[in-house]
Amino acid sequence: AMRLKLILGDQLNHQHSWFARPSADELFVMMEVRQETDYVLHHAQKIIAIFAAMRDFARRLRQAGHRVHYLAIDDADNRQSITANLDYLLAHHAATELRWQAPDEWRLDRQLADYAAALPIAAAMDDTEHFYTARDEAAHIFEGRDHWLMEHFYRRMRSKHGVLVSDTGKPAGGQWNFDHDNREAWQGIPWEPADLRGRHDHSVLWQTIQASGAKSFGEPNAGDFAWPLNHEEALEQLERFVELALPHFGRFQDAMSVKAWRLFHSLLSFAMNVKLLSPRTVIDRVQNAWRDGAVPVASAEGYIRQILGWREYVRGVYWHRMPGYDKLNAFGHDTPLPWWFWDGKTRMRCVAAAIGQSLEHAHSHHINRLMVIGNFALLAGLSPEELHRWYLGIYIDAFEWVELPNTLGMSQFADGGLLATKPYVSSAAYIDRMSDYCKGCHYDKKARLGERACPYNALYWDFFDRNRDKLAGNQRLGMVYQQLRRMDDGALAALRERAADLRARVAEL
Ligand code: FAD
């Protein structure tokens, strides 16, 4: 009897029970396939990172005595699709059973379930042993509700898993949420921690990827590759983060700067999403740092909320709403993405900075993704589906289960407000308050009208004006609509005209 066990590229969890002890009847299979490089146009660093991490993982499995059949992208036997390769591997090894771990993406979940259902041999799916929650846990918590309040879910998770709670169930520091302490702009003090990530040369792998014909964009940085690609490197990054950045994480969580692309963020999303690092390891470490008095409770709580709260919560949204969630478009926005999404060349300094660093590092922190890029896209009426495909391709941490609810739900309000209680949009004032982007920008942050007026300003008012039917009843937007009502007809007409002009020439901004 021979059992084949499939490990996908984002399932690199060496602590999984599958790897407890080597067995002569088991063969682990891993594959680099064009199916996965090509489902969307990816950033070069994302492809390099996944393949390099997979290769490292396979090496370690072999070292630990496991049998592994690894199909590299340029392997002559590689059929370049997961199921065609499984056909080949099952036959080649005369396998009597197939097992796989629950895919996090709906696309792969379906593909493997359909494939397995048609197999003449035994086939079954195992858990990934990674997340705190089951796929449908959030759906149970929110049973029957139209709005899924993240905070509600998050408190349940804190209590259920005993994170930052006392023995009597009270929240650490006397409060469940320290979000209002996380709103400071950053003036350069303290400076962002140095980028101490280890560097590796992956130029040979990069040449192989290119030779395979897989298309990509962005800076490959293959010769000086900086992302942690195995468990030890991820742990080192976690330690550096806890020591150097976490103490300031809370305060500057929403800050942005042209001078600092990382600020006090952890850069752990890739490692966690491909499961090199367990969210429990990260949360335990951060909780201990707070217990030891090394970090303020606001920082520890703010950080843990992102992982125990947001990360698990968006996964629940994804599984509840797929298939079909990727097609939602509540505002009917359909403007194609302007070309500068692929080269960063726009005169809006904030957008140029956020997209520029995304192209350079395959990463940009949350507020750049949400309040610069996503904000502009929503105000300008860009197609949410195209935008989703862009986010899915460019970020090294982008896997559909986490990217899609963030893009379509949180950032574009394209689901009509399941996740977000109001659209995350702003005029230039917010961006100016939280960043140094506006200084030296071609556009005038104060002006609403005229050629040099910051596009966000007219677009902001126009967005609320043209979506009165959908948004005016929202209590959290009372102030905005009050201001709109006070605006005289002439001023409103001028804003509409300016916004229509901007929307017609997004490519030239
Ligand atoms: P930190 O700021 O150090 O946060 C720590 C961790 O918390 C992250 O590693 C991540 O695992 C988790 N986290 C934080 N915010 C979120 C969130 N909103 N949803 C889920 N988890 C969160 N995150 C992804 O992992 N993959 C994506 O494809 C992705 N796409 C996004 C698209 C948009 C439009 C927006 C607004 C956000 C997106 N995020 C995504 C969430 C967030 O921006 C990234 O997780 C974060 O920037 C990763 O960098 P970091 O590890 O330094 O994060």
Coordinates of C-alpha atoms and ligand atoms in Angstrom, one line a residue:
A1 CA 0.0 0.0 0.0
M2 CA 1.3 3.4 -0.9
R3 CA -0.3 6.6 0.4
L4 CA 0.3 9.8 -1.6
K5 CA 0.1 13.0 0.4
L6 CA -0.1 16.3 -1.4
I7 CA 1.5 19.4 0.1
L8 CA 0.4 22.7 -1.6
G9 CA 2.8 25.7 -1.8
D10 CA 1.1 27.5 1.1
Q11 CA 1.0 24.4 3.3
L12 CA 4.6 24.5 4.6
N13 CA 3.7 23.6 8.2
H14 CA 6.5 21.4 9.6
Q15 CA 4.6 21.0 12.9
H16 CA 1.7 19.2 11.1
S17 CA 0.9 15.7 12.5
W18 CA 1.6 14.3 9.0
F19 CA 5.2 14.8 9.7
A20 CA 5.3 13.2 13.2
R21 CA 7.3 10.2 11.9
P22 CA 8.6 9.0 8.6
S23 CA 6.8 6.0 7.0
A24 CA 7.9 3.8 4.1
D25 CA 4.3 3.6 2.9
E26 CA 4.0 7.3 2.5
L27 CA 5.2 9.6 -0.2
F28 CA 4.9 13.4 0.0
V29 CA 4.3 15.1 -3.3
M30 CA 5.0 18.8 -4.0
M31 CA 4.8 20.5 -7.3
E32 CA 5.7 23.9 -8.9
V33 CA 3.1 24.3 -11.6
R34 CA 2.1 26.9 -14.3
Q35 CA -1.5 26.4 -13.1
E36 CA -0.4 28.3 -9.9
T37 CA 2.0 30.8 -11.4
D38 CA -0.6 31.8 -14.1
Y39 CA -4.0 32.1 -12.4
V40 CA -3.3 35.8 -12.0
L41 CA -0.3 37.9 -13.0
H42 CA 2.1 37.7 -10.0
H43 CA 4.9 39.8 -8.6
A44 CA 8.2 38.1 -9.3
Q45 CA 9.1 38.0 -5.6
K46 CA 5.9 36.1 -4.8
I47 CA 6.7 33.3 -7.2
I48 CA 10.4 33.2 -6.1
A49 CA 9.4 33.1 -2.4
I50 CA 6.8 30.3 -2.8
F51 CA 9.1 28.1 -4.9
A52 CA 12.2 28.7 -2.8
A53 CA 10.2 28.0 0.5
M54 CA 8.8 24.8 -1.1
R55 CA 12.2 23.6 -2.1
D56 CA 13.6 24.3 1.4
F57 CA 10.6 22.5 3.0
A58 CA 11.1 19.4 0.7
R59 CA 14.8 19.3 1.6
R60 CA 14.0 19.3 5.3
L61 CA 11.4 16.6 4.9
R62 CA 14.0 14.4 3.2
Q63 CA 16.5 15.2 5.9
A64 CA 14.0 14.1 8.5
G65 CA 13.7 10.7 6.7
H66 CA 10.5 11.3 4.7
R67 CA 10.0 10.3 1.1
V68 CA 9.3 13.2 -1.2
H69 CA 8.5 13.4 -4.9
Y70 CA 9.2 17.0 -5.9
L71 CA 8.2 18.3 -9.4
A72 CA 10.2 21.4 -10.2
I73 CA 8.8 23.9 -12.7
D74 CA 11.3 22.7 -15.4
D75 CA 10.9 19.0 -14.7
A76 CA 10.3 17.0 -17.9
D77 CA 7.6 14.9 -16.1
N78 CA 5.7 18.0 -14.9
R79 CA 2.3 18.3 -16.5
Q80 CA 1.9 21.8 -15.1
S81 CA -1.5 21.3 -13.5
I82 CA -2.1 19.8 -10.1
T83 CA -4.6 17.2 -11.2
A84 CA -2.7 16.1 -14.3
N85 CA 0.4 15.7 -12.1
L86 CA -1.6 13.7 -9.6
D87 CA -2.8 11.4 -12.4
Y88 CA 0.8 10.8 -13.3
L89 CA 2.1 10.5 -9.7
L90 CA -0.6 8.1 -8.5
A91 CA 0.0 5.8 -11.5
H92 CA 3.8 6.1 -11.3
H93 CA 3.9 5.1 -7.7
A94 CA 0.9 2.7 -7.9
A95 CA -0.7 4.6 -5.1
T96 CA -3.6 3.1 -3.2
E97 CA -4.7 6.3 -1.3
L98 CA -4.5 10.0 -1.8
R99 CA -4.6 12.6 1.0
W100 CA -4.4 16.3 0.9
Q101 CA -4.7 19.2 3.3
A102 CA -7.7 21.5 3.2
P103 CA -6.9 24.2 0.7
D104 CA -7.4 27.8 1.8
E105 CA -8.7 28.9 -1.6
W106 CA -12.1 27.9 -2.9
R107 CA -10.6 27.4 -6.4
L108 CA -8.3 24.6 -5.2
D109 CA -10.8 23.2 -2.7
R110 CA -13.2 22.6 -5.6
Q111 CA -10.6 21.3 -7.9
L112 CA -9.3 18.7 -5.4
A113 CA -12.7 17.7 -4.1
D114 CA -13.9 17.1 -7.7
Y115 CA -10.8 15.2 -8.6
A116 CA -10.9 13.0 -5.5
A117 CA -14.6 12.2 -6.0
A118 CA -13.8 10.6 -9.4
L119 CA -10.8 8.6 -8.2
P120 CA -11.1 4.8 -8.0
I121 CA -8.9 4.8 -4.8
A122 CA -9.4 6.0 -1.3
A123 CA -9.1 9.8 -1.0
A124 CA -9.5 12.1 2.0
M125 CA -8.8 15.6 3.1
D126 CA -7.1 16.5 6.4
D127 CA -7.0 19.8 8.3
T128 CA -4.0 22.1 7.9
E129 CA -3.7 22.4 11.7
H130 CA -2.9 26.1 11.3
F131 CA -5.8 28.4 12.1
Y132 CA -7.6 29.0 15.3
T133 CA -11.0 28.7 13.7
A134 CA -12.8 26.2 11.5
R135 CA -13.8 27.5 8.0
D136 CA -17.4 27.9 9.2
E137 CA -16.8 29.1 12.8
A138 CA -17.4 32.8 12.0
A139 CA -20.6 32.0 10.1
H140 CA -21.9 30.2 13.2
I141 CA -21.0 33.2 15.4
F142 CA -22.8 35.6 13.1
E143 CA -25.7 33.3 12.2
G144 CA -28.6 35.3 10.8
R145 CA -26.9 38.7 11.0
D146 CA -26.6 41.1 8.0
H147 CA -23.5 42.8 9.4
W148 CA -20.5 40.9 10.7
L149 CA -18.9 43.1 13.4
M150 CA -15.3 42.1 13.7
E151 CA -15.0 43.3 17.2
H152 CA -17.7 40.9 18.3
F153 CA -15.9 38.0 16.8
Y154 CA -12.6 39.1 18.2
R155 CA -13.8 39.3 21.8
R156 CA -15.2 35.8 21.4
M157 CA -11.8 34.6 20.2
R158 CA -9.9 36.3 23.1
S159 CA -12.2 34.6 25.6
K160 CA -12.3 31.3 23.9
H161 CA -8.5 31.0 23.5
G162 CA -7.6 32.9 26.7
V163 CA -5.6 35.5 25.0
L164 CA -4.9 38.8 26.9
V165 CA -7.6 37.9 29.4
S166 CA -7.3 37.4 33.2
D167 CA -8.4 34.3 35.0
T168 CA -11.7 36.0 35.7
G169 CA -12.2 36.7 32.0
K170 CA -11.3 40.4 32.2
P171 CA -9.4 42.0 29.2
A172 CA -5.7 42.8 29.9
G173 CA -5.3 46.5 30.6
G174 CA -9.0 46.8 31.4
Q175 CA -10.1 47.3 27.8
W176 CA -10.7 44.9 24.9
N177 CA -9.5 47.3 22.3
F178 CA -6.9 50.1 22.3
D179 CA -7.6 51.2 18.7
H180 CA -8.0 54.9 19.7
D181 CA -4.3 54.8 20.8
N182 CA -3.2 53.7 17.4
R183 CA -3.7 56.9 15.5
E184 CA -0.4 58.7 15.6
A185 CA 1.4 60.1 12.7
W186 CA 5.2 59.4 12.5
Q187 CA 7.7 62.2 12.6
G188 CA 10.8 60.1 12.3
I189 CA 11.3 59.4 16.0
P190 CA 12.1 56.6 16.7
W191 CA 13.4 55.7 13.3
E192 CA 12.0 52.5 11.8
P193 CA 14.1 49.4 12.7
A194 CA 16.8 48.5 10.3
D195 CA 15.9 45.8 7.8
L196 CA 17.8 42.9 9.3
R197 CA 16.2 40.1 7.4
G198 CA 18.7 37.6 6.1
R199 CA 19.6 37.8 2.4
H200 CA 19.7 34.9 0.0
D201 CA 20.7 34.5 -3.6
H202 CA 17.9 33.0 -5.6
S203 CA 19.1 34.1 -9.1
V204 CA 19.3 30.5 -10.4
L205 CA 15.7 29.8 -9.3
W206 CA 14.6 33.1 -10.9
Q207 CA 16.3 32.1 -14.2
T208 CA 14.5 28.8 -14.1
I209 CA 11.1 30.5 -13.5
Q210 CA 11.7 32.9 -16.4
A211 CA 12.8 30.1 -18.7
S212 CA 9.5 28.2 -17.9
G213 CA 7.6 31.0 -19.5
A214 CA 5.7 32.1 -16.4
K215 CA 5.0 35.8 -16.7
S216 CA 5.4 38.2 -13.7
F217 CA 5.9 41.9 -12.9
G218 CA 7.7 43.9 -10.2
E219 CA 11.3 43.9 -9.0
P220 CA 12.6 40.3 -8.6
N221 CA 15.5 41.2 -6.3
A222 CA 16.5 37.6 -6.8
G223 CA 20.2 38.0 -6.0
D224 CA 19.5 39.7 -2.7
F225 CA 16.3 38.1 -1.6
A226 CA 15.0 39.4 1.7
W227 CA 11.9 37.4 2.8
P228 CA 12.1 34.7 5.5
L229 CA 11.6 31.4 3.7
N230 CA 11.7 28.7 6.4
H231 CA 10.6 28.3 10.0
E232 CA 13.9 29.4 11.5
E233 CA 14.1 32.5 9.5
A234 CA 10.5 33.3 10.3
L235 CA 11.2 32.9 14.0
E236 CA 14.2 35.2 13.7
Q237 CA 12.0 37.8 12.0
L238 CA 9.4 37.4 14.8
E239 CA 12.1 37.9 17.5
R240 CA 13.5 41.0 15.7
F241 CA 10.0 42.4 15.4
V242 CA 9.1 41.8 19.1
E243 CA 12.3 43.4 20.2
L244 CA 12.6 46.3 17.9
A245 CA 9.3 47.2 16.4
L246 CA 6.4 45.9 18.5
P247 CA 6.9 48.4 21.3
H248 CA 6.0 51.2 18.8
F249 CA 3.6 49.1 16.7
G250 CA 0.4 50.4 18.4
R251 CA 1.2 54.1 18.2
F252 CA 2.3 54.1 14.6
Q253 CA 0.1 51.4 13.2
D254 CA -1.8 53.8 10.9
A255 CA 1.2 56.1 10.0
M256 CA 2.7 56.3 6.5
S257 CA 5.9 57.8 5.2
V258 CA 7.9 58.1 2.0
K259 CA 11.0 57.7 4.2
A260 CA 10.0 54.4 5.8
W261 CA 8.1 51.6 4.0
R262 CA 8.2 49.1 6.9
L263 CA 7.7 51.4 9.8
F264 CA 6.9 49.2 12.8
H265 CA 5.1 46.4 11.0
S266 CA 6.2 42.8 11.4
L267 CA 6.5 41.6 7.7
L268 CA 5.3 38.2 8.9
S269 CA 2.3 37.8 6.7
F270 CA 4.0 35.8 4.0
A271 CA 5.5 33.4 6.6
M272 CA 2.2 33.0 8.3
N273 CA 0.1 32.6 5.1
V274 CA 2.3 29.8 3.8
K275 CA 2.3 28.3 7.3
L276 CA 6.0 28.5 8.0
L277 CA 4.9 30.2 11.2
S278 CA 1.8 29.3 13.3
P279 CA -0.4 32.2 14.4
R280 CA -0.3 30.6 17.9
T281 CA 3.5 30.9 18.0
V282 CA 3.2 34.6 17.1
I283 CA 0.4 35.4 19.5
D284 CA 2.1 33.5 22.4
R285 CA 5.3 35.3 21.8
V286 CA 3.6 38.7 21.8
Q287 CA 1.5 38.0 24.8
N288 CA 4.7 36.9 26.7
A289 CA 6.5 40.1 25.7
W290 CA 3.6 42.1 27.3
R291 CA 3.6 39.9 30.4
D292 CA 7.3 40.5 30.7
G293 CA 6.7 44.2 30.6
A294 CA 8.7 44.6 27.4
V295 CA 5.8 46.1 25.4
P296 CA 2.8 48.3 26.3
V297 CA -0.6 46.6 26.3
A298 CA -1.9 48.8 23.5
S299 CA 0.8 47.5 21.2
A300 CA 0.4 43.9 22.1
E301 CA -3.4 44.1 21.9
G302 CA -3.3 46.1 18.6
Y303 CA -1.0 43.5 17.1
I304 CA -2.9 40.4 18.4
R305 CA -6.2 41.9 17.1
Q306 CA -4.8 41.8 13.6
I307 CA -4.1 38.1 13.8
L308 CA -6.6 36.6 16.2
G309 CA -9.2 39.0 15.0
W310 CA -8.9 40.2 11.4
R311 CA -7.0 37.3 10.0
E312 CA -9.4 34.6 11.3
Y313 CA -12.4 36.7 10.7
V314 CA -11.8 37.5 7.0
R315 CA -11.2 33.8 6.4
G316 CA -14.7 33.1 7.9
V317 CA -16.2 35.8 5.5
Y318 CA -14.4 34.2 2.6
W319 CA -15.8 30.7 3.2
H320 CA -19.2 31.9 4.0
R321 CA -19.5 34.0 0.8
M322 CA -17.6 31.9 -1.8
P323 CA -18.3 31.2 -4.6
G324 CA -19.6 34.5 -6.0
Y325 CA -18.0 36.9 -3.6
D326 CA -15.4 37.8 -6.1
K327 CA -18.0 39.2 -8.5
L328 CA -19.8 41.5 -6.1
N329 CA -19.9 45.2 -7.2
A330 CA -22.3 47.1 -5.1
F331 CA -21.6 50.5 -6.7
G332 CA -21.4 49.1 -10.3
H333 CA -17.8 50.4 -10.7
D334 CA -16.2 49.4 -14.0
T335 CA -13.4 51.8 -14.9
P336 CA -10.3 49.7 -15.9
L337 CA -7.2 50.1 -13.7
P338 CA -4.9 52.8 -15.2
W339 CA -1.5 51.6 -16.4
W340 CA 0.3 53.3 -13.5
F341 CA -0.9 50.4 -11.2
W342 CA 1.9 48.5 -13.0
D343 CA 4.7 51.2 -13.0
G344 CA 3.8 53.5 -10.1
K345 CA 4.0 56.6 -12.4
T346 CA 1.4 58.9 -11.2
R347 CA 1.8 62.5 -10.0
M348 CA -0.2 61.7 -6.9
R349 CA 2.8 61.3 -4.5
C350 CA 1.0 59.1 -2.0
V351 CA -0.1 56.7 -4.7
A352 CA 3.3 56.7 -6.4
A353 CA 4.9 55.9 -3.0
A354 CA 2.5 53.1 -2.1
I355 CA 2.5 51.5 -5.5
G356 CA 6.3 52.1 -6.0
Q357 CA 7.1 50.2 -2.8
S358 CA 4.7 47.5 -3.7
L359 CA 6.5 47.0 -7.0
E360 CA 9.9 47.1 -5.3
H361 CA 9.2 44.9 -2.3
A362 CA 6.0 43.0 -3.1
H363 CA 4.7 44.5 0.1
S364 CA 3.1 47.7 1.4
H365 CA 1.6 48.1 4.9
H366 CA -2.1 48.1 5.7
I367 CA -2.8 51.8 5.6
N368 CA -1.1 52.2 2.2
R369 CA -3.2 49.4 0.8
L370 CA -6.4 50.7 2.4
M371 CA -6.3 54.4 2.6
V372 CA -4.1 55.3 -0.3
I373 CA -4.5 52.7 -3.1
G374 CA -7.9 51.3 -2.2
N375 CA -9.3 54.7 -1.2
F376 CA -8.4 56.1 -4.6
A377 CA -9.8 53.1 -6.5
L378 CA -13.1 53.4 -4.7
L379 CA -13.4 57.1 -5.1
A380 CA -12.5 56.9 -8.8
G381 CA -14.8 54.0 -9.5
L382 CA -12.3 51.5 -10.6
S383 CA -13.5 47.9 -11.3
P384 CA -13.3 46.0 -8.0
E385 CA -12.7 42.7 -9.9
E386 CA -9.7 44.1 -11.7
L387 CA -8.5 45.7 -8.5
H388 CA -8.9 42.3 -6.7
R389 CA -6.7 40.6 -9.3
W390 CA -4.1 43.3 -8.9
Y391 CA -3.9 42.9 -5.1
L392 CA -3.9 39.2 -5.5
G393 CA -0.9 39.4 -7.8
I394 CA 1.3 42.1 -6.4
Y395 CA 1.5 41.3 -2.7
I396 CA 3.8 38.5 -1.5
D397 CA 1.2 37.6 1.2
A398 CA -1.7 37.6 -1.2
F399 CA -3.8 34.4 -1.1
E400 CA -7.4 34.7 -2.1
W401 CA -9.0 33.8 1.3
V402 CA -7.4 36.8 2.9
E403 CA -6.9 39.2 0.0
L404 CA -10.5 39.0 -1.4
P405 CA -12.4 40.0 1.7
N406 CA -9.9 42.8 2.4
T407 CA -10.1 44.1 -1.1
L408 CA -13.7 43.6 -2.1
G409 CA -15.2 43.9 1.4
M410 CA -13.1 46.1 3.6
S411 CA -11.5 48.3 1.0
Q412 CA -14.1 48.6 -1.9
F413 CA -17.4 48.1 0.1
A414 CA -18.3 46.1 -3.0
D415 CA -20.3 43.6 -0.8
G416 CA -22.5 46.5 0.3
G417 CA -21.2 46.5 3.9
L418 CA -20.9 43.0 5.3
L419 CA -17.4 43.7 6.8
A420 CA -17.1 47.4 7.0
T421 CA -19.6 49.6 8.7
K422 CA -18.9 52.5 6.3
P423 CA -16.7 52.8 3.2
Y424 CA -13.0 53.5 4.0
V425 CA -12.6 56.6 2.0
S426 CA -11.1 60.0 2.7
S427 CA -10.1 63.2 1.1
A428 CA -6.5 64.5 1.2
A429 CA -6.8 65.8 4.7
Y430 CA -6.6 62.3 6.3
I431 CA -3.7 61.3 4.1
D432 CA -1.9 64.5 5.0
R433 CA -2.5 64.0 8.7
M434 CA -1.2 60.5 8.7
S435 CA 1.8 60.8 6.4
D436 CA 4.4 63.0 4.8
Y437 CA 3.1 62.2 1.3
C438 CA 1.5 65.6 0.5
K439 CA 4.6 67.7 1.0
G440 CA 6.1 68.2 -2.4
C441 CA 3.2 66.6 -4.2
H442 CA 2.3 68.0 -7.7
Y443 CA -1.2 68.4 -6.4
D444 CA -2.5 70.9 -3.8
K445 CA -4.0 69.0 -0.8
K446 CA -6.1 72.0 0.3
A447 CA -7.8 72.7 -3.1
R448 CA -10.9 71.0 -4.3
L449 CA -11.2 72.6 -7.7
G450 CA -8.7 73.5 -10.5
E451 CA -6.0 71.5 -12.4
R452 CA -3.7 71.3 -9.4
A453 CA -6.3 70.3 -6.8
C454 CA -5.7 67.0 -5.1
P455 CA -7.9 64.5 -7.0
Y456 CA -9.0 62.8 -3.7
N457 CA -10.9 66.0 -2.7
A458 CA -13.4 66.4 -5.5
L459 CA -13.7 62.6 -5.9
Y460 CA -14.5 62.3 -2.2
W461 CA -17.5 64.6 -2.3
D462 CA -18.6 63.3 -5.6
F463 CA -18.5 59.7 -4.3
F464 CA -20.9 60.5 -1.5
D465 CA -23.0 62.7 -3.7
R466 CA -23.5 60.1 -6.4
N467 CA -24.1 57.3 -3.9
R468 CA -26.8 59.0 -1.8
D469 CA -29.3 56.2 -2.4
K470 CA -26.9 53.6 -1.0
L471 CA -25.2 55.5 1.7
A472 CA -27.2 58.5 3.0
G473 CA -29.1 56.2 5.5
N474 CA -25.8 55.1 7.1
Q475 CA -25.7 56.6 10.6
R476 CA -21.9 56.7 10.6
L477 CA -22.0 59.0 7.6
G478 CA -24.4 61.5 9.1
M479 CA -21.7 64.2 9.3
V480 CA -20.7 63.8 5.6
Y481 CA -24.3 64.1 4.4
Q482 CA -24.9 67.0 6.6
Q483 CA -22.0 68.8 5.0
L484 CA -23.2 67.9 1.6
R485 CA -26.6 69.3 2.3
R486 CA -25.1 72.6 3.4
M487 CA -23.1 72.9 0.2
D488 CA -24.7 75.4 -2.2
D489 CA -25.7 74.2 -5.7
G490 CA -23.0 76.0 -7.5
A491 CA -20.2 74.5 -5.3
L492 CA -21.7 71.0 -5.7
A493 CA -22.0 71.4 -9.5
A494 CA -18.4 72.4 -9.7
L495 CA -17.3 69.4 -7.7
R496 CA -19.3 67.1 -9.8
E497 CA -17.7 68.5 -12.9
R498 CA -14.2 68.3 -11.6
A499 CA -14.8 64.7 -10.4
A500 CA -16.3 63.7 -13.8
D501 CA -13.2 65.1 -15.5
L502 CA -10.9 63.2 -13.1
R503 CA -12.7 60.0 -13.6
A504 CA -12.5 60.3 -17.3
R505 CA -8.7 60.7 -17.2
V506 CA -7.5 58.5 -14.3
A507 CA -4.7 57.3 -16.6
E508 CA -3.2 60.8 -16.8
L509 CA -3.3 61.6 -13.1
Ligands
FAD1 P1 1.3 43.7 10.5 O1 0.9 45.1 10.4 O2 2.7 43.5 11.2 O3 0.2 42.8 11.0 C1 0.4 41.5 11.6 C2 -0.4 40.5 11.0 O4 -1.7 40.7 11.2 C3 -0.2 40.4 9.5 O5 1.0 39.6 9.2 C4 -1.5 39.7 9.1 O6 -1.3 38.3 9.2 C5 -2.5 40.1 10.1 N1 -3.3 41.1 9.5 C6 -3.3 42.5 9.7 N2 -4.3 43.1 9.1 C7 -5.0 42.1 8.5 C8 -6.2 42.1 7.7 N3 -6.9 43.3 7.4 N4 -6.7 41.0 7.3 C9 -6.1 39.8 7.6 N5 -5.0 39.7 8.3 C10 -4.4 40.9 8.8 N6 -3.1 40.5 4.2 C11 -2.6 39.4 3.8 O7 -2.1 38.6 4.5 N7 -2.8 39.0 2.5 C12 -3.4 39.8 1.6 O8 -3.5 39.4 0.4 C13 -3.9 41.1 2.0 N8 -4.5 41.9 1.1 C14 -5.0 43.1 1.6 C15 -5.6 43.9 0.7 C16 -6.2 45.1 1.1 C17 -6.9 46.0 0.1 C18 -6.0 45.5 2.4 C19 -6.6 46.8 2.9 C20 -5.3 44.7 3.3 C21 -4.8 43.5 2.9 N9 -4.2 42.6 3.8 C22 -3.7 41.4 3.4 C23 -4.1 42.9 5.3 C24 -2.7 43.6 5.7 O9 -2.5 44.8 4.9 C25 -1.5 42.7 5.6 O10 -1.8 41.6 6.3 C26 -0.3 43.4 6.2 O11 0.0 44.6 5.6 C27 0.9 42.4 6.2 O12 2.1 43.0 6.6 P2 2.7 42.7 8.1 O13 2.9 41.2 8.2 O14 3.9 43.6 8.2 O15 1.5 43.1 9.0

